[in-house]
JSON list of C-alpha atoms in Angstrom, two decimals:
[
{"chain": "A", "resi": 11, "resn": "MET", "atom": "CA", "xyz": [-35.44, 14.06, 1.91]},
{"chain": "A", "resi": 12, "resn": "GLY", "atom": "CA", "xyz": [-32.32, 16.21, 1.52]},
{"chain": "A", "resi": 13, "resn": "GLU", "atom": "CA", "xyz": [-30.79, 14.41, 4.50]},
{"chain": "A", "resi": 14, "resn": "LEU", "atom": "CA", "xyz": [-30.83, 11.07, 2.66]},
{"chain": "A", "resi": 15, "resn": "GLU", "atom": "CA", "xyz": [-28.99, 12.53, -0.33]},
{"chain": "A", "resi": 16, "resn": "GLU", "atom": "CA", "xyz": [-26.47, 14.15, 2.01]},
{"chain": "A", "resi": 17, "resn": "ILE", "atom": "CA", "xyz": [-25.73, 10.80, 3.67]},
{"chain": "A", "resi": 18, "resn": "VAL", "atom": "CA", "xyz": [-25.29, 9.15, 0.27]},
{"chain": "A", "resi": 19, "resn": "GLY", "atom": "CA", "xyz": [-22.97, 11.99, -0.72]},
{"chain": "A", "resi": 20, "resn": "TYR", "atom": "CA", "xyz": [-20.79, 11.34, 2.33]},
{"chain": "A", "resi": 21, "resn": "ILE", "atom": "CA", "xyz": [-20.80, 7.60, 1.59]},
{"chain": "A", "resi": 22, "resn": "ALA", "atom": "CA", "xyz": [-19.75, 8.32, -1.99]},
{"chain": "A", "resi": 23, "resn": "LYS", "atom": "CA", "xyz": [-16.91, 10.61, -0.89]},
{"chain": "A", "resi": 24, "resn": "ALA", "atom": "CA", "xyz": [-15.69, 8.11, 1.70]},
{"chain": "A", "resi": 25, "resn": "GLY", "atom": "CA", "xyz": [-15.98, 5.37, -0.90]},
{"chain": "A", "resi": 26, "resn": "VAL", "atom": "CA", "xyz": [-13.84, 7.28, -3.39]},
{"chain": "A", "resi": 27, "resn": "TYR", "atom": "CA", "xyz": [-11.14, 7.79, -0.76]},
{"chain": "A", "resi": 28, "resn": "LEU", "atom": "CA", "xyz": [-11.26, 4.11, 0.23]},
{"chain": "A", "resi": 29, "resn": "ILE", "atom": "CA", "xyz": [-11.13, 2.97, -3.39]},
{"chain": "A", "resi": 30, "resn": "PHE", "atom": "CA", "xyz": [-8.16, 5.21, -4.07]},
{"chain": "A", "resi": 31, "resn": "ALA", "atom": "CA", "xyz": [-6.35, 4.02, -0.93]},
{"chain": "A", "resi": 32, "resn": "PHE", "atom": "CA", "xyz": [-6.91, 0.31, -1.57]},
{"chain": "A", "resi": 33, "resn": "LEU", "atom": "CA", "xyz": [-5.96, 0.54, -5.26]},
{"chain": "A", "resi": 34, "resn": "ILE", "atom": "CA", "xyz": [-2.81, 2.54, -4.54]},
{"chain": "A", "resi": 35, "resn": "ILE", "atom": "CA", "xyz": [-1.73, 0.29, -1.65]},
{"chain": "A", "resi": 36, "resn": "GLY", "atom": "CA", "xyz": [-2.41, -2.83, -3.71]},
{"chain": "A", "resi": 37, "resn": "SER", "atom": "CA", "xyz": [-0.62, -1.50, -6.79]},
{"chain": "A", "resi": 38, "resn": "VAL", "atom": "CA", "xyz": [2.44, -0.38, -4.84]},
{"chain": "A", "resi": 39, "resn": "LEU", "atom": "CA", "xyz": [2.64, -3.72, -3.01]},
{"chain": "A", "resi": 40, "resn": "LEU", "atom": "CA", "xyz": [2.18, -5.58, -6.30]},
{"chain": "A", "resi": 41, "resn": "PHE", "atom": "CA", "xyz": [5.08, -3.79, -7.94]},
{"chain": "A", "resi": 42, "resn": "ILE", "atom": "CA", "xyz": [7.30, -4.01, -4.84]},
{"chain": "A", "resi": 43, "resn": "GLU", "atom": "CA", "xyz": [6.68, -7.73, -4.31]},
{"chain": "A", "resi": 44, "resn": "GLY", "atom": "CA", "xyz": [6.32, -8.59, -7.99]},
{"chain": "A", "resi": 45, "resn": "LYS", "atom": "CA", "xyz": [3.50, -11.02, -7.19]},
{"chain": "A", "resi": 46, "resn": "GLY", "atom": "CA", "xyz": [0.06, -11.26, -5.66]},
{"chain": "A", "resi": 47, "resn": "ASP", "atom": "CA", "xyz": [-2.21, -14.10, -4.65]},
{"chain": "A", "resi": 48, "resn": "GLY", "atom": "CA", "xyz": [0.66, -16.50, -5.31]},
{"chain": "A", "resi": 49, "resn": "ARG", "atom": "CA", "xyz": [0.99, -15.43, -8.95]},
{"chain": "A", "resi": 50, "resn": "SER", "atom": "CA", "xyz": [3.75, -13.42, -10.61]},
{"chain": "A", "resi": 51, "resn": "LEU", "atom": "CA", "xyz": [3.12, -9.93, -11.94]},
{"chain": "A", "resi": 52, "resn": "GLN", "atom": "CA", "xyz": [3.63, -11.24, -15.49]},
{"chain": "A", "resi": 53, "resn": "GLU", "atom": "CA", "xyz": [1.02, -13.95, -14.98]},
{"chain": "A", "resi": 54, "resn": "ILE", "atom": "CA", "xyz": [-1.49, -11.50, -13.53]},
{"chain": "A", "resi": 55, "resn": "SER", "atom": "CA", "xyz": [-1.02, -8.92, -16.29]},
{"chain": "A", "resi": 56, "resn": "SER", "atom": "CA", "xyz": [-0.95, -11.34, -19.23]},
{"chain": "A", "resi": 57, "resn": "PRO", "atom": "CA", "xyz": [-4.03, -11.10, -21.48]},
{"chain": "A", "resi": 58, "resn": "HIS", "atom": "CA", "xyz": [-3.88, -14.90, -21.85]},
{"chain": "A", "resi": 59, "resn": "SER", "atom": "CA", "xyz": [-3.72, -15.54, -18.10]},
{"chain": "A", "resi": 60, "resn": "ALA", "atom": "CA", "xyz": [-6.16, -17.95, -16.48]},
{"chain": "A", "resi": 61, "resn": "PHE", "atom": "CA", "xyz": [-6.21, -15.58, -13.48]},
{"chain": "A", "resi": 62, "resn": "ASN", "atom": "CA", "xyz": [-9.86, -15.11, -12.47]},
{"chain": "A", "resi": 63, "resn": "THR", "atom": "CA", "xyz": [-10.96, -12.45, -10.01]},
{"chain": "A", "resi": 64, "resn": "SER", "atom": "CA", "xyz": [-14.19, -14.30, -9.16]},
{"chain": "A", "resi": 65, "resn": "GLU", "atom": "CA", "xyz": [-12.09, -16.87, -7.30]},
{"chain": "A", "resi": 66, "resn": "ILE", "atom": "CA", "xyz": [-10.59, -14.21, -5.05]},
{"chain": "A", "resi": 67, "resn": "SER", "atom": "CA", "xyz": [-13.61, -12.65, -3.31]},
{"chain": "A", "resi": 68, "resn": "ALA", "atom": "CA", "xyz": [-13.87, -15.18, -0.48]},
{"chain": "A", "resi": 69, "resn": "SER", "atom": "CA", "xyz": [-10.25, -14.71, 0.53]},
{"chain": "A", "resi": 70, "resn": "ILE", "atom": "CA", "xyz": [-10.02, -10.91, 0.44]},
{"chain": "A", "resi": 71, "resn": "ILE", "atom": "CA", "xyz": [-10.12, -10.29, 4.20]},
{"chain": "A", "resi": 72, "resn": "SER", "atom": "CA", "xyz": [-7.53, -12.94, 5.00]},
{"chain": "A", "resi": 73, "resn": "GLY", "atom": "CA", "xyz": [-5.43, -11.69, 2.08]},
{"chain": "A", "resi": 74, "resn": "ILE", "atom": "CA", "xyz": [-5.50, -8.12, 3.36]},
{"chain": "A", "resi": 75, "resn": "SER", "atom": "CA", "xyz": [-4.41, -9.24, 6.81]},
{"chain": "A", "resi": 76, "resn": "LYS", "atom": "CA", "xyz": [-1.45, -10.97, 5.11]},
{"chain": "A", "resi": 77, "resn": "GLY", "atom": "CA", "xyz": [-0.66, -7.89, 2.98]},
{"chain": "A", "resi": 78, "resn": "ASP", "atom": "CA", "xyz": [-1.62, -9.53, -0.34]},
{"chain": "A", "resi": 79, "resn": "PRO", "atom": "CA", "xyz": [-1.66, -6.86, -3.09]},
{"chain": "A", "resi": 80, "resn": "ILE", "atom": "CA", "xyz": [-4.43, -8.51, -5.12]},
{"chain": "A", "resi": 81, "resn": "SER", "atom": "CA", "xyz": [-6.70, -8.52, -2.05]},
{"chain": "A", "resi": 82, "resn": "PHE", "atom": "CA", "xyz": [-6.24, -4.75, -1.63]},
{"chain": "A", "resi": 83, "resn": "ILE", "atom": "CA", "xyz": [-6.99, -4.14, -5.30]},
{"chain": "A", "resi": 84, "resn": "SER", "atom": "CA", "xyz": [-9.99, -6.50, -5.22]},
{"chain": "A", "resi": 85, "resn": "LEU", "atom": "CA", "xyz": [-11.49, -4.78, -2.18]},
{"chain": "A", "resi": 86, "resn": "GLY", "atom": "CA", "xyz": [-11.05, -1.39, -3.86]},
{"chain": "A", "resi": 87, "resn": "LEU", "atom": "CA", "xyz": [-12.86, -2.68, -6.94]},
{"chain": "A", "resi": 88, "resn": "MET", "atom": "CA", "xyz": [-15.65, -4.19, -4.82]},
{"chain": "A", "resi": 89, "resn": "ILE", "atom": "CA", "xyz": [-16.20, -0.81, -3.14]},
{"chain": "A", "resi": 90, "resn": "LEU", "atom": "CA", "xyz": [-16.18, 0.81, -6.59]},
{"chain": "A", "resi": 91, "resn": "ILE", "atom": "CA", "xyz": [-18.99, -1.52, -7.66]},
{"chain": "A", "resi": 92, "resn": "ALA", "atom": "CA", "xyz": [-20.92, -1.08, -4.39]},
{"chain": "A", "resi": 93, "resn": "ILE", "atom": "CA", "xyz": [-21.26, 2.72, -4.62]},
{"chain": "A", "resi": 94, "resn": "PRO", "atom": "CA", "xyz": [-23.64, 2.76, -7.63]},
{"chain": "A", "resi": 95, "resn": "VAL", "atom": "CA", "xyz": [-25.69, 0.01, -5.97]},
{"chain": "A", "resi": 96, "resn": "ILE", "atom": "CA", "xyz": [-26.01, 2.23, -2.88]},
{"chain": "A", "resi": 97, "resn": "TRP", "atom": "CA", "xyz": [-27.08, 5.17, -5.08]},
{"chain": "A", "resi": 98, "resn": "ILE", "atom": "CA", "xyz": [-29.76, 3.08, -6.77]},
{"chain": "A", "resi": 99, "resn": "VAL", "atom": "CA", "xyz": [-31.08, 1.66, -3.47]},
{"chain": "A", "resi": 100, "resn": "THR", "atom": "CA", "xyz": [-31.20, 5.19, -2.06]},
{"chain": "A", "resi": 101, "resn": "GLY", "atom": "CA", "xyz": [-33.13, 6.33, -5.12]},
{"chain": "A", "resi": 102, "resn": "ILE", "atom": "CA", "xyz": [-35.60, 3.50, -4.66]},
{"chain": "A", "resi": 103, "resn": "ILE", "atom": "CA", "xyz": [-36.15, 4.52, -1.03]},
{"chain": "A", "resi": 104, "resn": "LYS", "atom": "CA", "xyz": [-36.53, 8.18, -1.98]},
{"chain": "A", "resi": 105, "resn": "TYR", "atom": "CA", "xyz": [-38.99, 7.51, -4.80]},
{"chain": "A", "resi": 106, "resn": "ALA", "atom": "CA", "xyz": [-40.99, 5.05, -2.70]},
{"chain": "A", "resi": 107, "resn": "LEU", "atom": "CA", "xyz": [-41.30, 7.59, 0.13]},
{"chain": "A", "resi": 108, "resn": "GLU", "atom": "CA", "xyz": [-42.41, 10.20, -2.41]},
{"chain": "A", "resi": 109, "resn": "ARG", "atom": "CA", "xyz": [-44.91, 7.63, -3.76]},
{"chain": "A", "resi": 110, "resn": "ASN", "atom": "CA", "xyz": [-43.49, 8.06, -7.25]},
{"chain": "A", "resi": 111, "resn": "LYS", "atom": "CA", "xyz": [-44.39, 4.67, -8.71]},
{"chain": "A", "resi": 112, "resn": "VAL", "atom": "CA", "xyz": [-42.81, 5.16, -12.14]},
{"chain": "A", "resi": 113, "resn": "TYR", "atom": "CA", "xyz": [-39.36, 6.11, -10.83]},
{"chain": "A", "resi": 114, "resn": "THR", "atom": "CA", "xyz": [-39.54, 3.46, -8.12]},
{"chain": "A", "resi": 115, "resn": "ILE", "atom": "CA", "xyz": [-40.24, 0.76, -10.71]},
{"chain": "A", "resi": 116, "resn": "VAL", "atom": "CA", "xyz": [-37.59, 2.06, -13.11]},
{"chain": "A", "resi": 117, "resn": "SER", "atom": "CA", "xyz": [-35.03, 2.16, -10.28]},
{"chain": "A", "resi": 118, "resn": "LEU", "atom": "CA", "xyz": [-35.95, -1.40, -9.26]},
{"chain": "A", "resi": 119, "resn": "ILE", "atom": "CA", "xyz": [-35.41, -2.53, -12.86]},
{"chain": "A", "resi": 120, "resn": "VAL", "atom": "CA", "xyz": [-32.03, -0.77, -12.96]},
{"chain": "A", "resi": 121, "resn": "LEU", "atom": "CA", "xyz": [-31.06, -2.42, -9.66]},
{"chain": "A", "resi": 122, "resn": "PHE", "atom": "CA", "xyz": [-32.12, -5.83, -10.97]},
{"chain": "A", "resi": 123, "resn": "ASP", "atom": "CA", "xyz": [-30.10, -5.29, -14.17]},
{"chain": "A", "resi": 124, "resn": "LEU", "atom": "CA", "xyz": [-27.03, -4.20, -12.24]},
{"chain": "A", "resi": 125, "resn": "LEU", "atom": "CA", "xyz": [-27.18, -7.11, -9.78]},
{"chain": "A", "resi": 126, "resn": "PHE", "atom": "CA", "xyz": [-27.81, -9.54, -12.65]},
{"chain": "A", "resi": 127, "resn": "ALA", "atom": "CA", "xyz": [-24.72, -8.20, -14.42]},
{"chain": "A", "resi": 128, "resn": "ILE", "atom": "CA", "xyz": [-22.63, -8.51, -11.26]},
{"chain": "A", "resi": 129, "resn": "PHE", "atom": "CA", "xyz": [-23.74, -11.92, -10.00]},
{"chain": "A", "resi": 130, "resn": "VAL", "atom": "CA", "xyz": [-25.21, -13.92, -12.89]},
{"chain": "A", "resi": 131, "resn": "ILE", "atom": "CA", "xyz": [-23.52, -12.93, -16.14]},
{"chain": "A", "resi": 132, "resn": "PRO", "atom": "CA", "xyz": [-19.97, -13.80, -14.97]},
{"chain": "A", "resi": 133, "resn": "TYR", "atom": "CA", "xyz": [-21.11, -17.40, -14.43]},
{"chain": "A", "resi": 134, "resn": "LEU", "atom": "CA", "xyz": [-22.77, -17.54, -17.83]},
{"chain": "A", "resi": 135, "resn": "VAL", "atom": "CA", "xyz": [-19.64, -16.28, -19.61]},
{"chain": "A", "resi": 136, "resn": "LYS", "atom": "CA", "xyz": [-17.30, -18.92, -18.14]}
]
């Protein structure tokens, strides 16, 4: 089972490098251009802004191909969120293969809670 943890470790390291790269590229582009996703830097950074990151996710790939700073930052944040999900799924696989029912069930509950927080709660808070 050590091989599975090793693979997850490599994924985590690669993820950290990708997150760092996308956040730095996006931040530098944002400050150079002074805008992102058609909005000014002041509008994006204002605490009273109507800017909503849930509207961006569908356009990330096209935004990156156009050099949009917000798309780079959004992809970095999506990778940041995906890494713990990968860890939990790996734990579920590991515990299931070990036939450890308690940890498998606890990990499934944690995964459900995390996915609920990512996909459901933002729509309830609107």
